[in-house]
C-alpha positions as a Python dict, from the first residue, in 0.01 Angstrom:
ca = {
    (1, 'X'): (0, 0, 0),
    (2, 'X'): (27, 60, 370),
    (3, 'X'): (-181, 341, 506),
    (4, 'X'): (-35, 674, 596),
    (5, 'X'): (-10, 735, 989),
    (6, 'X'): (-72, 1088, 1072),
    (7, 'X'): (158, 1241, 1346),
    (8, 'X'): (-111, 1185, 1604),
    (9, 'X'): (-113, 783, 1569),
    (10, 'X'): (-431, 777, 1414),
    (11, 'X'): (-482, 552, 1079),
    (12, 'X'): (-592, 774, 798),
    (13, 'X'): (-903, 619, 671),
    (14, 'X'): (-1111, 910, 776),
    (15, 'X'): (-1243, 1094, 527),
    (16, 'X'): (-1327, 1463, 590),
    (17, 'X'): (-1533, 1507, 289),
    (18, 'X'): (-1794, 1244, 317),
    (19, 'X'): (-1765, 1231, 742),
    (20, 'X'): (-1703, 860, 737),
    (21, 'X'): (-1438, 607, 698),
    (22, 'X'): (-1304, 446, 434),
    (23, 'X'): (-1156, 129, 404),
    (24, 'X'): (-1086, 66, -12),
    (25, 'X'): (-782, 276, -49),
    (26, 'X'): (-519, 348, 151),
    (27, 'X'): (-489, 718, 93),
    (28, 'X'): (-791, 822, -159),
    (29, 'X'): (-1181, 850, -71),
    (30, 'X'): (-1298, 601, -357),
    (31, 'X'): (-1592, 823, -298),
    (32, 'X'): (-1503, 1180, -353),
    (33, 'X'): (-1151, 1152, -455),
    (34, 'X'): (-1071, 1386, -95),
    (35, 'X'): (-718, 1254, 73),
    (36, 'X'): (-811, 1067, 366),
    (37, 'X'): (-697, 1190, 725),
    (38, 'X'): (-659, 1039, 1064),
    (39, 'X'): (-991, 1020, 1289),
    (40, 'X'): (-1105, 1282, 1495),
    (41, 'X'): (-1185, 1274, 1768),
    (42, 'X'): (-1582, 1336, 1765),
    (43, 'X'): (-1587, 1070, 1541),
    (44, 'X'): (-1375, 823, 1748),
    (45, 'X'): (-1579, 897, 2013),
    (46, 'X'): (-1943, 915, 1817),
    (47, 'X'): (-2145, 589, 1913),
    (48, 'X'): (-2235, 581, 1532),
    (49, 'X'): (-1875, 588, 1431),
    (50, 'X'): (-1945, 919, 1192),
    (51, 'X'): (-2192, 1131, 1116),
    (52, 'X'): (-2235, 953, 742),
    (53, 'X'): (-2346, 1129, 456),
    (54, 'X'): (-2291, 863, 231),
    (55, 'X'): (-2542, 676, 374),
    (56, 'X'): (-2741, 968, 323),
    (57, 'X'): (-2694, 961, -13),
    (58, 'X'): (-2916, 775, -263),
    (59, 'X'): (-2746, 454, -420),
    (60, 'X'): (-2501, 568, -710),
    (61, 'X'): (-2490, 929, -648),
    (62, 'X'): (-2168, 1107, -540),
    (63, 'X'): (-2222, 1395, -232),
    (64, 'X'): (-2022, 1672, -390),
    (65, 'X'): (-2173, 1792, -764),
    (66, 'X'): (-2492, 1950, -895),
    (67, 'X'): (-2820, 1885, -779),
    (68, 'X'): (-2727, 1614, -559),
    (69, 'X'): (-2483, 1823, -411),
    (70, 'X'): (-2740, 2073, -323),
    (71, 'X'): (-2944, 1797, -120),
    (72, 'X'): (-2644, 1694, 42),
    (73, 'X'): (-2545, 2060, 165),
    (74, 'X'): (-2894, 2095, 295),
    (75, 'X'): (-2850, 1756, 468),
    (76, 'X'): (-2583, 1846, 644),
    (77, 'X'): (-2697, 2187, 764),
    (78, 'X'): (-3032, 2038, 904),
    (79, 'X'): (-2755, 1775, 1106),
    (80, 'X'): (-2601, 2145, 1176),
    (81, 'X'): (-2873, 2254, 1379),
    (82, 'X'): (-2967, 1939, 1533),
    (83, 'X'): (-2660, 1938, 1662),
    (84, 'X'): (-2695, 2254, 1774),
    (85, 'X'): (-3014, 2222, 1943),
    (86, 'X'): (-2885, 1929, 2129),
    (87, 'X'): (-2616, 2133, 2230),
    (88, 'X'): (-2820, 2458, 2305),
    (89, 'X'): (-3066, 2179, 2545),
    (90, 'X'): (-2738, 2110, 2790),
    (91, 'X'): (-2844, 1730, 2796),
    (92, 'X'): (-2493, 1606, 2741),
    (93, 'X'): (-2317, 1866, 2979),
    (94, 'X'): (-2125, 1722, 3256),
    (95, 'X'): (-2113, 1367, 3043),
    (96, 'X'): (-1833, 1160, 3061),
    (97, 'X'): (-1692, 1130, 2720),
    (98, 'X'): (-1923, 1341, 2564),
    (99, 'X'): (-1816, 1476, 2182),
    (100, 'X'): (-1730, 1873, 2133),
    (101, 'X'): (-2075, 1960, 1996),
    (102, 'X'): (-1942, 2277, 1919),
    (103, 'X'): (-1636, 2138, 1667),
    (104, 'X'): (-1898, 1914, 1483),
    (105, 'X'): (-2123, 2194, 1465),
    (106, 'X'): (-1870, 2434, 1329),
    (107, 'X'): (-1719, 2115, 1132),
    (108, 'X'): (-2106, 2007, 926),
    (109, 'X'): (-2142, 2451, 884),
    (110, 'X'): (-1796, 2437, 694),
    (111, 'X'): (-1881, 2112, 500),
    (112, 'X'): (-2216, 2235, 397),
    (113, 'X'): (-2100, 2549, 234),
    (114, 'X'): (-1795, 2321, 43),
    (115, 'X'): (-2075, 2120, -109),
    (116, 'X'): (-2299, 2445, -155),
    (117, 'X'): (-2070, 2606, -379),
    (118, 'X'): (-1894, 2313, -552),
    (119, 'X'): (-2273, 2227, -638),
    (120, 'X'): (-2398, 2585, -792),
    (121, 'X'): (-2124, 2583, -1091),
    (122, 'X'): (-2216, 2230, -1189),
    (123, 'X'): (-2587, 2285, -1201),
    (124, 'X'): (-2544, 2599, -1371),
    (125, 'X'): (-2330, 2435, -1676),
    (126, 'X'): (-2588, 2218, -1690),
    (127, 'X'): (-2816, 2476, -1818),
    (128, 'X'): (-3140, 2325, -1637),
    (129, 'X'): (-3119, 2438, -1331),
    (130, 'X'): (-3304, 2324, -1014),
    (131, 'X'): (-3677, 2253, -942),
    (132, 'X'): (-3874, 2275, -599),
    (133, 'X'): (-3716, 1944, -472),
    (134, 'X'): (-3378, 2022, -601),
    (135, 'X'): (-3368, 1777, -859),
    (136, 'X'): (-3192, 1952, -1167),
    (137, 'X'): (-3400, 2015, -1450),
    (138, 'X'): (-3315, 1840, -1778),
    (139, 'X'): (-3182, 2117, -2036),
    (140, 'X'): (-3322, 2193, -2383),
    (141, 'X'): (-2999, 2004, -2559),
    (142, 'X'): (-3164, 1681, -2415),
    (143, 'X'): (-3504, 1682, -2590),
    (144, 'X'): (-3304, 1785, -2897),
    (145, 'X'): (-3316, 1459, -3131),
    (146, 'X'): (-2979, 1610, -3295),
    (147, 'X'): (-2826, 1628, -3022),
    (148, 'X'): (-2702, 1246, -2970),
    (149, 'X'): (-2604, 1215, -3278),
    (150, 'X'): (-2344, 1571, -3286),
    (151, 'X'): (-2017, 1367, -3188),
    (152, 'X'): (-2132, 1135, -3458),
    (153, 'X'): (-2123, 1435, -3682),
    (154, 'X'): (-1838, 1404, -3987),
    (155, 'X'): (-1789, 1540, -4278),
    (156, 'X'): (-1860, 1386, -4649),
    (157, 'X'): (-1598, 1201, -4844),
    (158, 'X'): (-1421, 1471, -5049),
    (159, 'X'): (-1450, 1189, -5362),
    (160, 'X'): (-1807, 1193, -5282),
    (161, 'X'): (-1825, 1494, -5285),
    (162, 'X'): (-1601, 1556, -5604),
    (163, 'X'): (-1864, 1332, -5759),
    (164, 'X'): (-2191, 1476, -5687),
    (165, 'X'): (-2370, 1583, -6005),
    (166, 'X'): (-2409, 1926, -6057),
    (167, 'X'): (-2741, 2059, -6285),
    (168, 'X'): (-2802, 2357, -6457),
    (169, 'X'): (-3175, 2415, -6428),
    (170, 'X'): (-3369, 2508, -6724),
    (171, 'X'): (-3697, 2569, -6790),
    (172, 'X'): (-3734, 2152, -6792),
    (173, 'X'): (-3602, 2083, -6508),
    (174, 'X'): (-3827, 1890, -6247),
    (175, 'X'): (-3728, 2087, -5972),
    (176, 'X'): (-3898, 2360, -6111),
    (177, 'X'): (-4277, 2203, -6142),
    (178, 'X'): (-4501, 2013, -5926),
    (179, 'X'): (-4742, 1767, -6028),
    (180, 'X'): (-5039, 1550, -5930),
    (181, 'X'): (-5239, 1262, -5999),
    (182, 'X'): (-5597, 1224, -5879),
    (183, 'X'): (-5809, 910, -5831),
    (184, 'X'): (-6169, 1021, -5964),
    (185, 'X'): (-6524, 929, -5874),
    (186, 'X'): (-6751, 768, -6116),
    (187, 'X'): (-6889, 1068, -6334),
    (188, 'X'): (-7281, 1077, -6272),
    (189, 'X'): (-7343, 1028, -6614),
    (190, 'X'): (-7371, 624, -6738),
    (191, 'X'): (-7132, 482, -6929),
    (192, 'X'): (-6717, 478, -6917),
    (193, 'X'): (-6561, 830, -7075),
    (194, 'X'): (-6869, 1040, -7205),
    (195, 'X'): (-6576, 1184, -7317),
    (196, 'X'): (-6650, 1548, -7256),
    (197, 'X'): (-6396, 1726, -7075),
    (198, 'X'): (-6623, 1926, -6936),
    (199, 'X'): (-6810, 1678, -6764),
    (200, 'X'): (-6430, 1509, -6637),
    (201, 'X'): (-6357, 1897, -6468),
    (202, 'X'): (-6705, 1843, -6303),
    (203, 'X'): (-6543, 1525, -6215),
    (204, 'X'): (-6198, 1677, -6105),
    (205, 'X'): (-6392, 1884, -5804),
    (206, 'X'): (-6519, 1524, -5650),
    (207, 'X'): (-6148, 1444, -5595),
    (208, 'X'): (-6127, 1120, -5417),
    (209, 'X'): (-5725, 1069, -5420),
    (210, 'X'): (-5425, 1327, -5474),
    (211, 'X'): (-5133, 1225, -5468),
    (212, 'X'): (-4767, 1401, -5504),
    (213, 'X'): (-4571, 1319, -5869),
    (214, 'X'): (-4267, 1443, -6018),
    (215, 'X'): (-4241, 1531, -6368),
    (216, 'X'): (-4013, 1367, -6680),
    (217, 'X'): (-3779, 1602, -6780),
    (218, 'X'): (-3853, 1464, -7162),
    (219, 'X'): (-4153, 1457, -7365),
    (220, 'X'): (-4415, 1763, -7359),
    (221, 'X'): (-4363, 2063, -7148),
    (222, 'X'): (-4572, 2143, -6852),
    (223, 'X'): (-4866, 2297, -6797),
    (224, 'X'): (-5077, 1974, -6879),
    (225, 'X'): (-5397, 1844, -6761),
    (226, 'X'): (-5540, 1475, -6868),
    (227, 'X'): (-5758, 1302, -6746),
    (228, 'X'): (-5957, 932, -6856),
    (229, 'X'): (-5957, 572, -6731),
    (230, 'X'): (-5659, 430, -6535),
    (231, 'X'): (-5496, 138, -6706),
    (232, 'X'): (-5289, -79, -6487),
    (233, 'X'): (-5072, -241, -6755),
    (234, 'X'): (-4915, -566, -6793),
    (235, 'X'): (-4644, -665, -6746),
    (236, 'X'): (-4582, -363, -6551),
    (237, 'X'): (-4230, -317, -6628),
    (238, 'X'): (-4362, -343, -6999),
    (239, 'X'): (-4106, -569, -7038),
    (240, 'X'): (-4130, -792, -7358),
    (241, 'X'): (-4413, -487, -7484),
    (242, 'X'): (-4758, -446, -7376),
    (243, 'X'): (-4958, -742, -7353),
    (244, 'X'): (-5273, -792, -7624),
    (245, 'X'): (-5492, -740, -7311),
    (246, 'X'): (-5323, -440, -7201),
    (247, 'X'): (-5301, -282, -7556),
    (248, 'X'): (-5655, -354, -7596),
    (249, 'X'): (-5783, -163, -7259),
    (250, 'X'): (-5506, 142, -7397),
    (251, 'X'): (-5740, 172, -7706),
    (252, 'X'): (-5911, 501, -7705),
    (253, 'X'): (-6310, 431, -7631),
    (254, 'X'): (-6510, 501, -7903),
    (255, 'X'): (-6687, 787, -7709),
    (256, 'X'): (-6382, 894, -7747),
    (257, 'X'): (-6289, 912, -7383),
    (258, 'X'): (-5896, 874, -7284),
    (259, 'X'): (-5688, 662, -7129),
    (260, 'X'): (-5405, 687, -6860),
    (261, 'X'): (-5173, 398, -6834),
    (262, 'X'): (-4985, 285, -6532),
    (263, 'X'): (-4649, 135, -6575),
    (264, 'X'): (-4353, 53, -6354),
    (265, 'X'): (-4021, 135, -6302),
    (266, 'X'): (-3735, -185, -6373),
    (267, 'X'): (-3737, -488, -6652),
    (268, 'X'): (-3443, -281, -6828),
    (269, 'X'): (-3688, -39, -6987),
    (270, 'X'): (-3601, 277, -7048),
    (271, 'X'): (-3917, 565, -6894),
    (272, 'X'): (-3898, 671, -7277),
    (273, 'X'): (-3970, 338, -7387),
    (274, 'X'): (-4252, 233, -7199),
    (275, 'X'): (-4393, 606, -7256),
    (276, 'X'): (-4365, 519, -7628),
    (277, 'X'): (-4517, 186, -7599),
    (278, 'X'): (-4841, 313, -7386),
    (279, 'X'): (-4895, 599, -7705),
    (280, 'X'): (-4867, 342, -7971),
    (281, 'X'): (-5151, 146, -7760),
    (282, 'X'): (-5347, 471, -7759),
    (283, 'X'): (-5289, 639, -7398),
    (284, 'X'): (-5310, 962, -7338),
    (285, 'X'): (-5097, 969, -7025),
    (286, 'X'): (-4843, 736, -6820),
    (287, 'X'): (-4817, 739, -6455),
    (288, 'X'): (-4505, 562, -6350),
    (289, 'X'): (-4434, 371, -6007),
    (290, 'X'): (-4139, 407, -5832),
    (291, 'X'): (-4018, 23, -5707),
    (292, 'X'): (-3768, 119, -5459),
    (293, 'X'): (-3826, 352, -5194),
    (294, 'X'): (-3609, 707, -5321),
    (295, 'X'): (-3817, 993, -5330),
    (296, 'X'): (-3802, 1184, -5547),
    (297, 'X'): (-3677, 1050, -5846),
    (298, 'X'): (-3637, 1229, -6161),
    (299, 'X'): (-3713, 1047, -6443),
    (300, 'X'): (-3464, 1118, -6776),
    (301, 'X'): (-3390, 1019, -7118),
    (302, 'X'): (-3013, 1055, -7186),
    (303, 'X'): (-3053, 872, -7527),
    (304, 'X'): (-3294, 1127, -7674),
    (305, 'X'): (-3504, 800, -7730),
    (306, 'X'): (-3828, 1021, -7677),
    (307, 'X'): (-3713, 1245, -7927),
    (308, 'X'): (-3660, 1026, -8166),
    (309, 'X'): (-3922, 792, -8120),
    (310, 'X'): (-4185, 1109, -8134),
    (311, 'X'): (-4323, 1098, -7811),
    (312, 'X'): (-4671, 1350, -7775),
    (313, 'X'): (-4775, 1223, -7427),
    (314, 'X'): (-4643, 1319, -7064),
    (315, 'X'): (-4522, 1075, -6871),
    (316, 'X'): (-4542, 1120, -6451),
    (317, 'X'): (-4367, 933, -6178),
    (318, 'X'): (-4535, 837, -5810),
    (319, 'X'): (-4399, 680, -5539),
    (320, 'X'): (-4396, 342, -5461),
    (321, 'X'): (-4643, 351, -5187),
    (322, 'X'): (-4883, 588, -5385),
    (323, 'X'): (-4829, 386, -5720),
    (324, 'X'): (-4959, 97, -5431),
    (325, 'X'): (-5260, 292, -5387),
    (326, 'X'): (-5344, 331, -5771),
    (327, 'X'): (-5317, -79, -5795),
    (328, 'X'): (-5522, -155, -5506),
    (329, 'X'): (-5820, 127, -5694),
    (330, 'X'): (-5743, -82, -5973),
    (331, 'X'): (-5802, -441, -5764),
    (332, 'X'): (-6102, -304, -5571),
    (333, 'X'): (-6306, -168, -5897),
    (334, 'X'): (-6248, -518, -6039),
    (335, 'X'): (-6224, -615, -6380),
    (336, 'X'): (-6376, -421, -6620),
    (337, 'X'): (-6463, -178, -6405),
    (338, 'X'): (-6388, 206, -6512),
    (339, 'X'): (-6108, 369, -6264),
    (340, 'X'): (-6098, 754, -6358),
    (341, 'X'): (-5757, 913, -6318),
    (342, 'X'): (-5601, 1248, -6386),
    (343, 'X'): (-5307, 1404, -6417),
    (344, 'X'): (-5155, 1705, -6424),
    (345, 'X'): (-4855, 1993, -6402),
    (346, 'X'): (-4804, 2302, -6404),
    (347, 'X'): (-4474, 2534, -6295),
    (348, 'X'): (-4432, 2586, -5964),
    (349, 'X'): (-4622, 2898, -5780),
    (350, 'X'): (-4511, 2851, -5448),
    (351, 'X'): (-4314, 2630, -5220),
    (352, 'X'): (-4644, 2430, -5101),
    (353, 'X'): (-4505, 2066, -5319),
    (354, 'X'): (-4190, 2093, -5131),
    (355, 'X'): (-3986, 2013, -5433),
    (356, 'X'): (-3904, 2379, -5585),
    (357, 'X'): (-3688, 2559, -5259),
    (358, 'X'): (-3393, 2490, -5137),
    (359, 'X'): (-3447, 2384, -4747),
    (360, 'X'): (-3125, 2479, -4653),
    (361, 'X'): (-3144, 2880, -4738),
    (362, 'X'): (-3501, 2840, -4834),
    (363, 'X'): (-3493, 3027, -5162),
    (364, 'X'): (-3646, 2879, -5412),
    (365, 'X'): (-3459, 2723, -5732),
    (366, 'X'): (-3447, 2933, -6044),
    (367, 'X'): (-3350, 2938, -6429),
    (368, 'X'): (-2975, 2934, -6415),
    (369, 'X'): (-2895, 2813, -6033),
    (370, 'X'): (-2674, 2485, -6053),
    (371, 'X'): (-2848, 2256, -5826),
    (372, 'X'): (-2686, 1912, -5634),
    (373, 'X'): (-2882, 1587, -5641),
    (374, 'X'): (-2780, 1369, -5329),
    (375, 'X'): (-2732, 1056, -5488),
    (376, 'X'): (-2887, 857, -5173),
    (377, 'X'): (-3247, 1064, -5148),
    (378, 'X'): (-3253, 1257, -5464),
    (379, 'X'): (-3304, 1570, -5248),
    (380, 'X'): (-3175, 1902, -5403),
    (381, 'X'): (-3032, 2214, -5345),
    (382, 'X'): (-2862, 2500, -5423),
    (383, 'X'): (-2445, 2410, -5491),
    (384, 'X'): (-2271, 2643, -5228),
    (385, 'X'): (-2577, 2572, -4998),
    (386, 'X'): (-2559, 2157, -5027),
    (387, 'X'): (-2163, 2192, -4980),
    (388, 'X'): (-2117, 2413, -4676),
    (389, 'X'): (-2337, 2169, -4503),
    (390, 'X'): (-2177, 1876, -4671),
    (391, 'X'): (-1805, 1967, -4575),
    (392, 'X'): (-1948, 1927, -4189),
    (393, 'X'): (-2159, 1646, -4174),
    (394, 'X'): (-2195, 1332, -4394),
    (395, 'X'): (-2615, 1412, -4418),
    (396, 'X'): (-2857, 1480, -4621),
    (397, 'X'): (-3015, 1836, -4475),
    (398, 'X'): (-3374, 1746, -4546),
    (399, 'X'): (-3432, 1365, -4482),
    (400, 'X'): (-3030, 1270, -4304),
    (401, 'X'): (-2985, 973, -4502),
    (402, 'X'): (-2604, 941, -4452),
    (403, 'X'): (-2381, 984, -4731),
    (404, 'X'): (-1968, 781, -4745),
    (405, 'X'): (-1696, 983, -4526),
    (406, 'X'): (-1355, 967, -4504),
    (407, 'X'): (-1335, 786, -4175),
    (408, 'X'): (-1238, 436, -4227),
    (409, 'X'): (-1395, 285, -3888),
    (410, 'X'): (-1644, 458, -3926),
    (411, 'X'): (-1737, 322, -4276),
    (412, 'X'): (-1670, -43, -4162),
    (413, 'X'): (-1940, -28, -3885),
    (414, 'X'): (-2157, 149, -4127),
    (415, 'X'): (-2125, -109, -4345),
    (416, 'X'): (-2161, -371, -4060),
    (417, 'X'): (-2483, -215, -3975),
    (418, 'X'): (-2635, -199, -4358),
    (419, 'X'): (-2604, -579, -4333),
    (420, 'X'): (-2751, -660, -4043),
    (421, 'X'): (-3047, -417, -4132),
    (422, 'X'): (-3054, -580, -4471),
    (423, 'X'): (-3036, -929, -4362),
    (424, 'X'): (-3335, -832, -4085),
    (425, 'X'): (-3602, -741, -4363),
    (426, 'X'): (-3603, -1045, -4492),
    (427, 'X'): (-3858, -938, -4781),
    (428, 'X'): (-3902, -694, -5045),
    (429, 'X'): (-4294, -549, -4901),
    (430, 'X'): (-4389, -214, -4914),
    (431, 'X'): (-4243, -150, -4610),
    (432, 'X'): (-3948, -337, -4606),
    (433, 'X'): (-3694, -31, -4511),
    (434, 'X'): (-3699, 235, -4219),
    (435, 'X'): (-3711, 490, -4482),
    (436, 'X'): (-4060, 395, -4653),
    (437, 'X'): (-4245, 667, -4468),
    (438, 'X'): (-4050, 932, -4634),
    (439, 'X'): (-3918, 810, -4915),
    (440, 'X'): (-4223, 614, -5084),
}
């Protein structure tokens, strides 16, 4: 496009805004968007060419907005007065071609206050600011983790959320208990299991591992408190039954001392089944490992196979990095070697296990409420609490493991994504997902 030609002859690739010309459009400042004019005269006549403030400017950063704005205005009032001082001295008087001083005085005054208050709005929707050097200050939105993910925000499949299961919490109900299992010292007495439960509460105060378990909602009631030699069973799936080794170590010592077997989750056996099988061996307690990192899990019996089967003994779920922990005791004590365990649960006093409020209104769960179990964490909380979150985002409100939306795109990249992370891991270790620090 051919440039405009202003009524004085001049070409108009002058731009008043930034003081300088501009050769990249023929009618636009590809710097400040300003229309571009014809010359002046000062600046036809300037040795320089302009008084620049681009050049002024660092690389990248426009002259007109926010905090850079600010250092521009004050740039071009400090040329302001130099220009004024030179013209105050009388140096150039009398000098042939010499530029109005004066106008380009009056002209930087005028451009400095422009930038001034074109600058002030900007930094103040910004929120942060200015500090000492005029640099704007970052705002308390940009140190929010959240806050990157917000236009990412959408909400949760209305089929998902059609589908979440809804419980009725009764006096059973996991949520409403918290549980622990403790690694034990070596009593100071000789000999596995004295058998005394006295001596095992002595034991109980020398505490040398607690960790966090979740209750069966099948089998005895809560409060219970056992505690005897840890039996790490095999295979520990119990898949196939309990080996003759395994059964053996179950036995109850003739001290008559107790034993706690650990079993794991998977092989296609039911919790009630390998509950069942550890009490016909003898044991007087099963811990079960998680082998997949959800946390918690709730472990049920939908068959009413514990029922039926007669079960007498409680049976406790870890996760998989804690039900780690109780192998490696096992491994380090070496065979043979006496590893002294307890377990117990009670209902839940307070909030301190984590499992019995509802984080989102922080009230905690009672006889009656009708609780939601994310299907992706396990995580629970009250119904009308779980959905008014859930019809605006597509995350869990305690850990934000992401739940299916309606947003087709959205689902395929999600997807896209699972794979790749998936396909990265390469293994099935302990910490083979981003989620094993919270979820076990």
């Amino acid at each position: 496009a051919a440039r405009a030609m202003p009524s004085d002859g001049n070409i108009a690739d002058w731009c008043p805004t930034c003081l300088e010309t501009c050769e990249d459009h023929a009618t636009v400042c590809t710097v400040c968007g300003d229309s571009l004019i014809g010359r002046p005269a000062a600046a036809v006549s300037s040795p320089s060419g302009a008084l620049s403030a681009r050049s002024a400017s660092p690389p990248g950063r426009s002259v007109g907005g926010g905090a850079g704005g600010v250092r521009n205005a004050a740039a071009l009032s400090e040329a302001r007065e130099a220009l004024a001082a030179l013209r105050r001295s009388g140096e150039l008087d009398g000098m042939e071609g010499a530029p109005d001083l004066g106008g380009m005085e009056e002209r930087l005054g005028e451009l400095a206050s422009r930038i001034a208050a074109a600058a002030a709005p900007l930094s103040e929707e910004g929120g942060g600011g200015l500090d000492a050097e005029g640099w704007q200050i970052p705002t308390a939105e940009a140190f929010d983790p959240s806050a990157a993910s917000r236009n990412r925000d959408r909400p949760t499949s209305k089929e998902c959320l059609d589908k979440l299961p809804r419980i009725k919490v009764d006096e059973r109900s996991s949520v409403l208990h918290e549980c622990c299992v403790e690694l034990l010292p070596p009593p100071k007495s000789s000999g596995e299991g004295s058998g005394n439960d006295s001596q095992e509460g002595v034991a109980l105060k020398r505490t040398a591992l607690r960790l966090d378990a979740t209750v069966a909602e099948f089998g005895p009631a809560p409060p219970y408190s056992v505690s005897g030699r840890l039996v790490v069973v095999s295979p520990a799936t119990c898949k196939g039954g309990l080996s003759a080794k395994s059964a053996s170590a179950l036995s109850p010592p003739s001290n008559g001392g107790r034993t706690i077997a650990y079993v794991e989750r998977g092989g296609g056996i039911t919790f009630a089944k390998k509950a069942l099988l550890a009490q016909e061996a003898g044991a007087s307690a099963v811990v079960a490992g998680q082998n997949v990192g959800v946390w918690p899990y709730v472990m049920r019996d939908s068959t009413s196979e514990a029922k039926k089967g007669g079960l007498r003994i409680p049976i406790v779920m870890v996760k998989r990095s804690d039900g780690a922990k109780l192998r490696r005791a096992a491994d380090e004590a070496g065979p043979g070697a006496a590893v002294r365990c307890s377990v117990a649960a009670a209902p839940s006093s307070s909030s301190s296990s984590g499992h019995s409020d509802c984080v989102v209104c922080r009230e905690p769960f009672g006889v009656g409420d009708t609780v939601v179990r994310l299907p992706t964490c396990a995580h629970c909380f009250h119904e009308s609490c779980a959905l008014h979150w859930l019809k605006k985002h597509n995350t869990c409100p305690y850990c934000r493991r992401e739940l299916p939306t309606d947003d087709e795109e959205y689902e395929r990249e999600r997807r896209r994504e699972a794979r790749t992370h998936a396909g990265a891991q390469g293994d099935n270790s302990l910490r083979g997902n981003q989620w094993e620090d919270i979820f076990g």
